[in-house]
Amino acid sequence: MTTDEPPSSQSSGKPRSGEKNWLEKLFGAFSAEPKSRDELLDIIKDAADNKLVDAEALSIIEGALDVSSQQVREIMIPRSQMVVVSLQDKPEEFLPKIIESGHSRFPVIGESIDDIRGILLAKDLLPLILKGVEGFELESIIRPANIIPESKRLNILLREFRENRYHMAVVIDEYGGVSGVVTIEDILEEIVGDIEDETDEEEADSFIRKVGDNDFIVKALTPIEEFNEYFESELSDEEFDTVGGLIMQSFGHLPSRDEVTDLAEFRFRVLYADNRQIHLLRVQRGHRQPREEE
């Protein structure tokens, strides 16, 4: 028996062209597994472009992958910036330092900074409020210090932080000297970006934050005029209003996390960027020498 009706898509058993494209992509994904970190990132970025993964999730995934290849020496707080308490200090000597820093954990040292005796938790000092300082002994309340080498992988250290339930480790170099400290927050910030707490309130609205002797965190939306005023520099604001615009022009493309470019006497490293714009930069000054000295 014949009929003039066209065959339905169900009866034909053949996918339409649009369906075919999706099927090809689906089977292609299963048949060609990523063979490297870069291939995996390309797949995830394609998913972000297709709105299957949002920009924030993409940034976190990139950060997690970066952590697996980074070592402690790359993110630790160097010894020159450590806030330490001496075992011989009296409460009236170390309490102002603790209050001013706003930190919750402090390495306790003996005769020198290389003589680590333990870790002091600020909360362990609360009994001083009720009992006073009479008979107080710092040595009786400090916790054991966790000592790790500079070469330790961040993903391994993060697992140890979680399993052993500690939050700070003292980093030593190949000769056994203290080279810095690292906290669980430092690692998490490598994954999710800056974590601000109540002690960061004063700096929350600031475009530029100093984190080292020659190390600054700069928001990409910082007006060039404000950047120049802060650093006493002369970056041009004729074509762009923000530092992010200048950096984008310097790269010539939308950069990814950890890409670096030099502009004037500054070195800019991208800390956080999504698939639309740059958000956060790490800036070091004086990277380039004047031309006559070169």
PDB file of C-alpha atoms in Angstrom:
ATOM      1  CA  MET A   1       0.000   0.000   0.000  1.00  0.00           C
ATOM      2  CA  THR A   2       1.424   3.378  -0.977  1.00  0.00           C
ATOM      3  CA  THR A   3       1.037   6.789   0.637  1.00  0.00           C
ATOM      4  CA  ASP A   4       1.887  10.357  -0.349  1.00  0.00           C
ATOM      5  CA  GLU A   5       2.961  11.364   3.181  1.00  0.00           C
ATOM      6  CA  PRO A   6       6.696  12.021   3.629  1.00  0.00           C
ATOM      7  CA  PRO A   7       8.502   9.540   5.897  1.00  0.00           C
ATOM      8  CA  SER A   8       8.936  10.697   9.499  1.00  0.00           C
ATOM      9  CA  SER A   9      12.345  11.149  11.094  1.00  0.00           C
ATOM     10  CA  GLN A  10      11.591   8.171  13.299  1.00  0.00           C
ATOM     11  CA  SER A  11      10.875   5.862  10.416  1.00  0.00           C
ATOM     12  CA  SER A  12      13.860   6.997   8.355  1.00  0.00           C
ATOM     13  CA  GLY A  13      16.353   6.134  11.107  1.00  0.00           C
ATOM     14  CA  LYS A  14      18.753   8.814   9.841  1.00  0.00           C
ATOM     15  CA  PRO A  15      19.664  11.849  11.958  1.00  0.00           C
ATOM     16  CA  ARG A  16      19.187  15.302  10.547  1.00  0.00           C
ATOM     17  CA  SER A  17      22.288  17.347   9.762  1.00  0.00           C
ATOM     18  CA  GLY A  18      22.186  19.217  13.079  1.00  0.00           C
ATOM     19  CA  GLU A  19      21.859  15.980  14.997  1.00  0.00           C
ATOM     20  CA  LYS A  20      24.698  14.467  12.999  1.00  0.00           C
ATOM     21  CA  ASN A  21      27.057  17.281  14.008  1.00  0.00           C
ATOM     22  CA  TRP A  22      26.307  16.756  17.685  1.00  0.00           C
ATOM     23  CA  LEU A  23      26.669  12.993  17.368  1.00  0.00           C
ATOM     24  CA  GLU A  24      30.029  13.404  15.680  1.00  0.00           C
ATOM     25  CA  LYS A  25      31.205  15.659  18.494  1.00  0.00           C
ATOM     26  CA  LEU A  26      29.898  13.240  21.112  1.00  0.00           C
ATOM     27  CA  PHE A  27      31.548  10.165  19.613  1.00  0.00           C
ATOM     28  CA  GLY A  28      34.680  12.192  18.888  1.00  0.00           C
ATOM     29  CA  ALA A  29      34.957  13.133  22.566  1.00  0.00           C
ATOM     30  CA  PHE A  30      34.893   9.481  23.585  1.00  0.00           C
ATOM     31  CA  SER A  31      37.229   8.266  20.868  1.00  0.00           C
ATOM     32  CA  ALA A  32      39.884  10.956  21.318  1.00  0.00           C
ATOM     33  CA  GLU A  33      40.720  11.324  24.992  1.00  0.00           C
ATOM     34  CA  PRO A  34      43.020  14.241  25.871  1.00  0.00           C
ATOM     35  CA  LYS A  35      46.638  13.140  25.855  1.00  0.00           C
ATOM     36  CA  SER A  36      48.060  16.191  27.633  1.00  0.00           C
ATOM     37  CA  ARG A  37      47.170  18.980  30.029  1.00  0.00           C
ATOM     38  CA  ASP A  38      46.925  21.460  27.137  1.00  0.00           C
ATOM     39  CA  GLU A  39      44.489  19.232  25.239  1.00  0.00           C
ATOM     40  CA  LEU A  40      42.355  18.880  28.353  1.00  0.00           C
ATOM     41  CA  LEU A  41      42.325  22.655  28.838  1.00  0.00           C
ATOM     42  CA  ASP A  42      41.300  23.138  25.195  1.00  0.00           C
ATOM     43  CA  ILE A  43      38.297  20.872  25.738  1.00  0.00           C
ATOM     44  CA  ILE A  44      37.315  22.731  28.912  1.00  0.00           C
ATOM     45  CA  LYS A  45      37.731  26.115  27.209  1.00  0.00           C
ATOM     46  CA  ASP A  46      35.530  24.922  24.349  1.00  0.00           C
ATOM     47  CA  ALA A  47      32.936  23.969  26.945  1.00  0.00           C
ATOM     48  CA  ALA A  48      33.195  27.479  28.415  1.00  0.00           C
ATOM     49  CA  ASP A  49      32.797  29.038  24.967  1.00  0.00           C
ATOM     50  CA  ASN A  50      29.630  26.946  24.501  1.00  0.00           C
ATOM     51  CA  LYS A  51      28.339  28.139  27.912  1.00  0.00           C
ATOM     52  CA  LEU A  52      28.543  24.636  29.400  1.00  0.00           C
ATOM     53  CA  VAL A  53      31.040  25.884  31.996  1.00  0.00           C
ATOM     54  CA  ASP A  54      31.024  29.444  33.331  1.00  0.00           C
ATOM     55  CA  ALA A  55      34.115  31.649  33.446  1.00  0.00           C
ATOM     56  CA  GLU A  56      34.537  31.293  37.213  1.00  0.00           C
ATOM     57  CA  ALA A  57      34.478  27.496  36.998  1.00  0.00           C
ATOM     58  CA  LEU A  58      36.998  27.614  34.148  1.00  0.00           C
ATOM     59  CA  SER A  59      39.328  29.764  36.243  1.00  0.00           C
ATOM     60  CA  ILE A  60      39.076  27.359  39.197  1.00  0.00           C
ATOM     61  CA  ILE A  61      39.805  24.357  36.968  1.00  0.00           C
ATOM     62  CA  GLU A  62      42.846  26.132  35.507  1.00  0.00           C
ATOM     63  CA  GLY A  63      44.019  27.002  39.011  1.00  0.00           C
ATOM     64  CA  ALA A  64      43.621  23.415  40.197  1.00  0.00           C
ATOM     65  CA  LEU A  65      45.655  22.156  37.229  1.00  0.00           C
ATOM     66  CA  ASP A  66      48.347  24.767  37.889  1.00  0.00           C
ATOM     67  CA  VAL A  67      48.625  23.708  41.535  1.00  0.00           C
ATOM     68  CA  SER A  68      49.459  20.155  40.487  1.00  0.00           C
ATOM     69  CA  SER A  69      52.591  21.409  38.711  1.00  0.00           C
ATOM     70  CA  GLN A  70      53.709  24.101  41.185  1.00  0.00           C
ATOM     71  CA  GLN A  71      56.161  23.843  44.061  1.00  0.00           C
ATOM     72  CA  VAL A  72      56.045  25.497  47.467  1.00  0.00           C
ATOM     73  CA  ARG A  73      58.917  27.855  46.622  1.00  0.00           C
ATOM     74  CA  GLU A  74      56.711  29.536  43.999  1.00  0.00           C
ATOM     75  CA  ILE A  75      54.043  30.788  46.423  1.00  0.00           C
ATOM     76  CA  MET A  76      55.614  30.805  49.911  1.00  0.00           C
ATOM     77  CA  ILE A  77      55.901  33.924  52.027  1.00  0.00           C
ATOM     78  CA  PRO A  78      59.684  34.593  52.083  1.00  0.00           C
ATOM     79  CA  ARG A  79      61.543  34.745  55.387  1.00  0.00           C
ATOM     80  CA  SER A  80      62.044  38.503  55.027  1.00  0.00           C
ATOM     81  CA  GLN A  81      58.251  38.947  55.288  1.00  0.00           C
ATOM     82  CA  MET A  82      57.585  36.397  58.027  1.00  0.00           C
ATOM     83  CA  VAL A  83      55.984  37.662  61.221  1.00  0.00           C
ATOM     84  CA  VAL A  84      57.594  35.627  63.996  1.00  0.00           C
ATOM     85  CA  VAL A  85      57.459  35.539  67.787  1.00  0.00           C
ATOM     86  CA  SER A  86      60.539  34.907  69.893  1.00  0.00           C
ATOM     87  CA  LEU A  87      60.265  32.285  72.603  1.00  0.00           C
ATOM     88  CA  GLN A  88      61.930  34.722  75.015  1.00  0.00           C
ATOM     89  CA  ASP A  89      59.427  37.526  74.328  1.00  0.00           C
ATOM     90  CA  LYS A  90      56.988  38.540  77.026  1.00  0.00           C
ATOM     91  CA  PRO A  91      53.282  39.066  76.159  1.00  0.00           C
ATOM     92  CA  GLU A  92      53.646  42.837  76.273  1.00  0.00           C
ATOM     93  CA  GLU A  93      56.399  42.508  73.657  1.00  0.00           C
ATOM     94  CA  PHE A  94      54.723  40.179  71.138  1.00  0.00           C
ATOM     95  CA  LEU A  95      51.022  41.066  71.553  1.00  0.00           C
ATOM     96  CA  PRO A  96      51.260  44.425  69.691  1.00  0.00           C
ATOM     97  CA  LYS A  97      52.941  42.610  66.777  1.00  0.00           C
ATOM     98  CA  ILE A  98      50.192  39.980  66.672  1.00  0.00           C
ATOM     99  CA  ILE A  99      47.411  42.551  66.818  1.00  0.00           C
ATOM    100  CA  GLU A 100      48.990  44.705  64.109  1.00  0.00           C
ATOM    101  CA  SER A 101      49.558  41.827  61.695  1.00  0.00           C
ATOM    102  CA  GLY A 102      46.032  40.429  61.895  1.00  0.00           C
ATOM    103  CA  HIS A 103      47.336  36.894  61.299  1.00  0.00           C
ATOM    104  CA  SER A 104      46.096  33.845  63.197  1.00  0.00           C
ATOM    105  CA  ARG A 105      49.316  31.745  63.211  1.00  0.00           C
ATOM    106  CA  PHE A 106      52.918  32.676  63.959  1.00  0.00           C
ATOM    107  CA  PRO A 107      56.189  30.733  63.840  1.00  0.00           C
ATOM    108  CA  VAL A 108      57.916  30.794  67.223  1.00  0.00           C
ATOM    109  CA  ILE A 109      61.714  30.994  67.078  1.00  0.00           C
ATOM    110  CA  GLY A 110      64.550  30.451  69.527  1.00  0.00           C
ATOM    111  CA  GLU A 111      67.960  32.054  69.086  1.00  0.00           C
ATOM    112  CA  SER A 112      67.439  32.860  65.380  1.00  0.00           C
ATOM    113  CA  ILE A 113      64.825  32.583  62.645  1.00  0.00           C
ATOM    114  CA  ASP A 114      66.368  29.276  61.610  1.00  0.00           C
ATOM    115  CA  ASP A 115      65.658  27.889  65.094  1.00  0.00           C
ATOM    116  CA  ILE A 116      61.945  27.089  64.767  1.00  0.00           C
ATOM    117  CA  ARG A 117      60.432  25.944  68.066  1.00  0.00           C
ATOM    118  CA  GLY A 118      56.774  25.695  67.087  1.00  0.00           C
ATOM    119  CA  ILE A 119      53.649  27.532  65.893  1.00  0.00           C
ATOM    120  CA  LEU A 120      51.623  29.947  67.997  1.00  0.00           C
ATOM    121  CA  LEU A 121      47.863  30.170  67.394  1.00  0.00           C
ATOM    122  CA  ALA A 122      46.450  33.570  68.264  1.00  0.00           C
ATOM    123  CA  LYS A 123      43.329  31.956  69.765  1.00  0.00           C
ATOM    124  CA  ASP A 124      45.518  30.197  72.342  1.00  0.00           C
ATOM    125  CA  LEU A 125      46.261  33.613  73.832  1.00  0.00           C
ATOM    126  CA  LEU A 126      42.629  34.274  74.756  1.00  0.00           C
ATOM    127  CA  PRO A 127      43.046  32.934  78.320  1.00  0.00           C
ATOM    128  CA  LEU A 128      45.355  35.896  78.962  1.00  0.00           C
ATOM    129  CA  ILE A 129      42.240  38.080  78.973  1.00  0.00           C
ATOM    130  CA  LEU A 130      40.835  36.297  82.026  1.00  0.00           C
ATOM    131  CA  LYS A 131      43.929  34.998  83.801  1.00  0.00           C
ATOM    132  CA  GLY A 132      46.400  37.798  83.072  1.00  0.00           C
ATOM    133  CA  VAL A 133      50.049  37.324  82.182  1.00  0.00           C
ATOM    134  CA  GLU A 134      51.266  36.211  85.586  1.00  0.00           C
ATOM    135  CA  GLY A 135      52.924  32.808  85.284  1.00  0.00           C
ATOM    136  CA  PHE A 136      52.415  32.747  81.524  1.00  0.00           C
ATOM    137  CA  GLU A 137      54.855  30.572  79.559  1.00  0.00           C
ATOM    138  CA  LEU A 138      54.774  30.783  75.771  1.00  0.00           C
ATOM    139  CA  GLU A 139      56.494  27.419  75.410  1.00  0.00           C
ATOM    140  CA  SER A 140      53.554  25.670  77.103  1.00  0.00           C
ATOM    141  CA  ILE A 141      50.982  26.659  74.466  1.00  0.00           C
ATOM    142  CA  ILE A 142      52.846  26.481  71.140  1.00  0.00           C
ATOM    143  CA  ARG A 143      52.019  23.701  68.686  1.00  0.00           C
ATOM    144  CA  PRO A 144      54.528  21.529  66.801  1.00  0.00           C
ATOM    145  CA  ALA A 145      55.803  23.085  63.574  1.00  0.00           C
ATOM    146  CA  ASN A 146      55.440  21.230  60.276  1.00  0.00           C
ATOM    147  CA  ILE A 147      58.685  21.476  58.296  1.00  0.00           C
ATOM    148  CA  ILE A 148      58.621  20.961  54.515  1.00  0.00           C
ATOM    149  CA  PRO A 149      61.146  21.419  51.664  1.00  0.00           C
ATOM    150  CA  GLU A 150      60.854  24.138  49.034  1.00  0.00           C
ATOM    151  CA  SER A 151      60.436  21.515  46.318  1.00  0.00           C
ATOM    152  CA  LYS A 152      57.230  20.001  47.718  1.00  0.00           C
ATOM    153  CA  ARG A 153      54.350  19.926  45.233  1.00  0.00           C
ATOM    154  CA  LEU A 154      51.369  22.099  46.160  1.00  0.00           C
ATOM    155  CA  ASN A 155      48.765  19.418  45.465  1.00  0.00           C
ATOM    156  CA  ILE A 156      50.563  17.013  47.817  1.00  0.00           C
ATOM    157  CA  LEU A 157      50.880  19.686  50.510  1.00  0.00           C
ATOM    158  CA  LEU A 158      47.190  20.576  50.187  1.00  0.00           C
ATOM    159  CA  ARG A 159      46.280  16.930  50.766  1.00  0.00           C
ATOM    160  CA  GLU A 160      48.544  16.817  53.837  1.00  0.00           C
ATOM    161  CA  PHE A 161      46.986  20.017  55.175  1.00  0.00           C
ATOM    162  CA  ARG A 162      43.547  18.415  54.939  1.00  0.00           C
ATOM    163  CA  GLU A 163      44.496  14.973  56.242  1.00  0.00           C
ATOM    164  CA  ASN A 164      46.586  16.207  59.184  1.00  0.00           C
ATOM    165  CA  ARG A 165      44.356  19.207  59.913  1.00  0.00           C
ATOM    166  CA  TYR A 166      47.031  21.873  60.074  1.00  0.00           C
ATOM    167  CA  HIS A 167      47.101  25.191  58.257  1.00  0.00           C
ATOM    168  CA  MET A 168      50.709  26.403  58.212  1.00  0.00           C
ATOM    169  CA  ALA A 169      54.059  24.866  57.329  1.00  0.00           C
ATOM    170  CA  VAL A 170      57.596  26.210  57.678  1.00  0.00           C
ATOM    171  CA  VAL A 171      59.625  25.932  54.469  1.00  0.00           C
ATOM    172  CA  ILE A 172      63.333  25.093  54.541  1.00  0.00           C
ATOM    173  CA  ASP A 173      65.951  25.215  51.793  1.00  0.00           C
ATOM    174  CA  GLU A 174      68.438  22.503  50.801  1.00  0.00           C
ATOM    175  CA  TYR A 175      70.814  23.583  53.585  1.00  0.00           C
ATOM    176  CA  GLY A 176      68.208  23.341  56.318  1.00  0.00           C
ATOM    177  CA  GLY A 177      67.730  27.091  56.748  1.00  0.00           C
ATOM    178  CA  VAL A 178      64.251  28.623  56.913  1.00  0.00           C
ATOM    179  CA  SER A 179      63.269  30.149  53.582  1.00  0.00           C
ATOM    180  CA  GLY A 180      59.642  31.021  54.326  1.00  0.00           C
ATOM    181  CA  VAL A 181      56.211  29.841  55.375  1.00  0.00           C
ATOM    182  CA  VAL A 182      53.158  28.655  53.477  1.00  0.00           C
ATOM    183  CA  THR A 183      49.526  28.342  54.569  1.00  0.00           C
ATOM    184  CA  ILE A 184      46.534  26.435  53.263  1.00  0.00           C
ATOM    185  CA  GLU A 185      45.030  29.793  52.274  1.00  0.00           C
ATOM    186  CA  ASP A 186      48.017  30.506  50.020  1.00  0.00           C
ATOM    187  CA  ILE A 187      47.314  27.301  48.081  1.00  0.00           C
ATOM    188  CA  LEU A 188      43.564  27.871  47.899  1.00  0.00           C
ATOM    189  CA  GLU A 189      44.159  31.371  46.523  1.00  0.00           C
ATOM    190  CA  GLU A 190      46.157  29.798  43.691  1.00  0.00           C
ATOM    191  CA  ILE A 191      42.989  27.893  42.801  1.00  0.00           C
ATOM    192  CA  VAL A 192      40.130  30.306  43.447  1.00  0.00           C
ATOM    193  CA  GLY A 193      41.890  33.676  43.505  1.00  0.00           C
ATOM    194  CA  ASP A 194      42.289  36.164  46.346  1.00  0.00           C
ATOM    195  CA  ILE A 195      40.431  35.261  49.543  1.00  0.00           C
ATOM    196  CA  GLU A 196      39.588  38.352  51.548  1.00  0.00           C
ATOM    197  CA  ASP A 197      38.518  38.254  55.174  1.00  0.00           C
ATOM    198  CA  GLU A 198      37.549  40.828  57.795  1.00  0.00           C
ATOM    199  CA  THR A 199      41.158  41.952  58.207  1.00  0.00           C
ATOM    200  CA  ASP A 200      41.287  42.837  54.505  1.00  0.00           C
ATOM    201  CA  GLU A 201      38.358  45.239  54.791  1.00  0.00           C
ATOM    202  CA  GLU A 202      40.495  48.381  54.564  1.00  0.00           C
ATOM    203  CA  GLU A 203      42.077  47.158  51.345  1.00  0.00           C
ATOM    204  CA  ALA A 204      38.916  45.748  49.749  1.00  0.00           C
ATOM    205  CA  ASP A 205      38.192  48.891  47.723  1.00  0.00           C
ATOM    206  CA  SER A 206      41.820  49.590  46.851  1.00  0.00           C
ATOM    207  CA  PHE A 207      42.976  49.083  43.281  1.00  0.00           C
ATOM    208  CA  ILE A 208      46.607  48.489  44.279  1.00  0.00           C
ATOM    209  CA  ARG A 209      47.905  46.401  47.178  1.00  0.00           C
ATOM    210  CA  LYS A 210      51.540  45.958  48.145  1.00  0.00           C
ATOM    211  CA  VAL A 211      52.399  42.335  49.036  1.00  0.00           C
ATOM    212  CA  GLY A 212      56.217  42.484  48.999  1.00  0.00           C
ATOM    213  CA  ASP A 213      59.206  44.789  48.734  1.00  0.00           C
ATOM    214  CA  ASN A 214      58.716  44.986  44.965  1.00  0.00           C
ATOM    215  CA  ASP A 215      55.541  42.992  44.510  1.00  0.00           C
ATOM    216  CA  PHE A 216      52.044  44.411  44.015  1.00  0.00           C
ATOM    217  CA  ILE A 217      48.552  43.084  43.303  1.00  0.00           C
ATOM    218  CA  VAL A 218      46.770  45.424  40.878  1.00  0.00           C
ATOM    219  CA  LYS A 219      43.178  45.243  39.680  1.00  0.00           C
ATOM    220  CA  ALA A 220      42.912  45.462  35.901  1.00  0.00           C
ATOM    221  CA  LEU A 221      40.246  48.170  36.280  1.00  0.00           C
ATOM    222  CA  THR A 222      42.765  50.472  37.974  1.00  0.00           C
ATOM    223  CA  PRO A 223      42.644  53.864  36.208  1.00  0.00           C
ATOM    224  CA  ILE A 224      45.959  54.562  34.500  1.00  0.00           C
ATOM    225  CA  GLU A 225      46.022  57.973  36.168  1.00  0.00           C
ATOM    226  CA  GLU A 226      45.800  56.351  39.608  1.00  0.00           C
ATOM    227  CA  PHE A 227      48.463  53.771  38.667  1.00  0.00           C
ATOM    228  CA  ASN A 228      50.830  56.546  37.537  1.00  0.00           C
ATOM    229  CA  GLU A 229      50.199  58.523  40.701  1.00  0.00           C
ATOM    230  CA  TYR A 230      50.900  55.491  42.926  1.00  0.00           C
ATOM    231  CA  PHE A 231      54.096  54.427  41.136  1.00  0.00           C
ATOM    232  CA  GLU A 232      55.151  57.914  39.964  1.00  0.00           C
ATOM    233  CA  SER A 233      55.221  56.495  36.432  1.00  0.00           C
ATOM    234  CA  GLU A 234      54.190  57.827  33.029  1.00  0.00           C
ATOM    235  CA  LEU A 235      52.116  55.127  31.348  1.00  0.00           C
ATOM    236  CA  SER A 236      50.094  56.594  28.484  1.00  0.00           C
ATOM    237  CA  ASP A 237      46.351  57.097  28.984  1.00  0.00           C
ATOM    238  CA  GLU A 238      45.663  58.461  25.508  1.00  0.00           C
ATOM    239  CA  GLU A 239      44.092  55.261  24.136  1.00  0.00           C
ATOM    240  CA  PHE A 240      42.928  53.488  27.279  1.00  0.00           C
ATOM    241  CA  ASP A 241      41.530  54.479  30.653  1.00  0.00           C
ATOM    242  CA  THR A 242      42.509  51.377  32.642  1.00  0.00           C
ATOM    243  CA  VAL A 243      45.647  49.330  33.198  1.00  0.00           C
ATOM    244  CA  GLY A 244      43.828  46.271  31.859  1.00  0.00           C
ATOM    245  CA  GLY A 245      43.355  47.968  28.492  1.00  0.00           C
ATOM    246  CA  LEU A 246      47.052  48.770  28.250  1.00  0.00           C
ATOM    247  CA  ILE A 247      48.041  45.232  29.170  1.00  0.00           C
ATOM    248  CA  MET A 248      45.616  43.745  26.657  1.00  0.00           C
ATOM    249  CA  GLN A 249      47.220  45.881  23.948  1.00  0.00           C
ATOM    250  CA  SER A 250      50.689  44.809  25.101  1.00  0.00           C
ATOM    251  CA  PHE A 251      49.773  41.124  24.812  1.00  0.00           C
ATOM    252  CA  GLY A 252      47.957  41.554  21.501  1.00  0.00           C
ATOM    253  CA  HIS A 253      45.405  38.950  22.625  1.00  0.00           C
ATOM    254  CA  LEU A 254      43.282  38.017  25.626  1.00  0.00           C
ATOM    255  CA  PRO A 255      45.893  36.462  27.947  1.00  0.00           C
ATOM    256  CA  SER A 256      45.443  33.446  30.189  1.00  0.00           C
ATOM    257  CA  ARG A 257      46.474  32.966  33.790  1.00  0.00           C
ATOM    258  CA  ASP A 258      50.245  33.327  34.435  1.00  0.00           C
ATOM    259  CA  GLU A 259      51.055  34.941  31.072  1.00  0.00           C
ATOM    260  CA  VAL A 260      53.666  37.695  31.446  1.00  0.00           C
ATOM    261  CA  THR A 261      54.358  40.916  29.589  1.00  0.00           C
ATOM    262  CA  ASP A 262      56.749  43.829  30.144  1.00  0.00           C
ATOM    263  CA  LEU A 263      55.597  47.435  29.796  1.00  0.00           C
ATOM    264  CA  ALA A 264      57.918  50.367  30.490  1.00  0.00           C
ATOM    265  CA  GLU A 265      59.797  49.443  33.680  1.00  0.00           C
ATOM    266  CA  PHE A 266      57.054  47.071  34.891  1.00  0.00           C
ATOM    267  CA  ARG A 267      56.509  43.329  34.567  1.00  0.00           C
ATOM    268  CA  PHE A 268      52.841  42.288  34.589  1.00  0.00           C
ATOM    269  CA  ARG A 269      51.709  38.719  35.330  1.00  0.00           C
ATOM    270  CA  VAL A 270      48.064  37.756  34.845  1.00  0.00           C
ATOM    271  CA  LEU A 271      46.610  36.307  38.058  1.00  0.00           C
ATOM    272  CA  TYR A 272      43.013  36.025  36.921  1.00  0.00           C
ATOM    273  CA  ALA A 273      41.301  36.459  33.556  1.00  0.00           C
ATOM    274  CA  ASP A 274      38.165  34.976  32.029  1.00  0.00           C
ATOM    275  CA  ASN A 275      37.176  34.607  28.385  1.00  0.00           C
ATOM    276  CA  ARG A 276      36.189  38.273  28.183  1.00  0.00           C
ATOM    277  CA  GLN A 277      38.675  40.374  30.129  1.00  0.00           C
ATOM    278  CA  ILE A 278      41.613  40.571  32.543  1.00  0.00           C
ATOM    279  CA  HIS A 279      40.687  40.959  36.204  1.00  0.00           C
ATOM    280  CA  LEU A 280      43.798  40.791  38.393  1.00  0.00           C
ATOM    281  CA  LEU A 281      47.532  41.391  37.839  1.00  0.00           C
ATOM    282  CA  ARG A 282      50.745  40.921  39.800  1.00  0.00           C
ATOM    283  CA  VAL A 283      53.171  43.768  39.145  1.00  0.00           C
ATOM    284  CA  GLN A 284      56.912  44.059  39.733  1.00  0.00           C
ATOM    285  CA  ARG A 285      58.772  47.289  39.123  1.00  0.00           C
ATOM    286  CA  GLY A 286      62.313  47.799  37.896  1.00  0.00           C
ATOM    287  CA  HIS A 287      62.437  44.595  35.860  1.00  0.00           C
ATOM    288  CA  ARG A 288      64.017  46.385  32.906  1.00  0.00           C
ATOM    289  CA  GLN A 289      67.213  48.371  33.118  1.00  0.00           C
ATOM    290  CA  PRO A 290      67.435  51.813  31.512  1.00  0.00           C
ATOM    291  CA  ARG A 291      68.432  51.606  27.870  1.00  0.00           C
ATOM    292  CA  GLU A 292      71.793  53.324  28.365  1.00  0.00           C
ATOM    293  CA  GLU A 293      72.749  50.768  31.035  1.00  0.00           C
ATOM    294  CA  GLU A 294      71.677  47.882  28.794  1.00  0.00           C
TER     295      GLU A 294
END
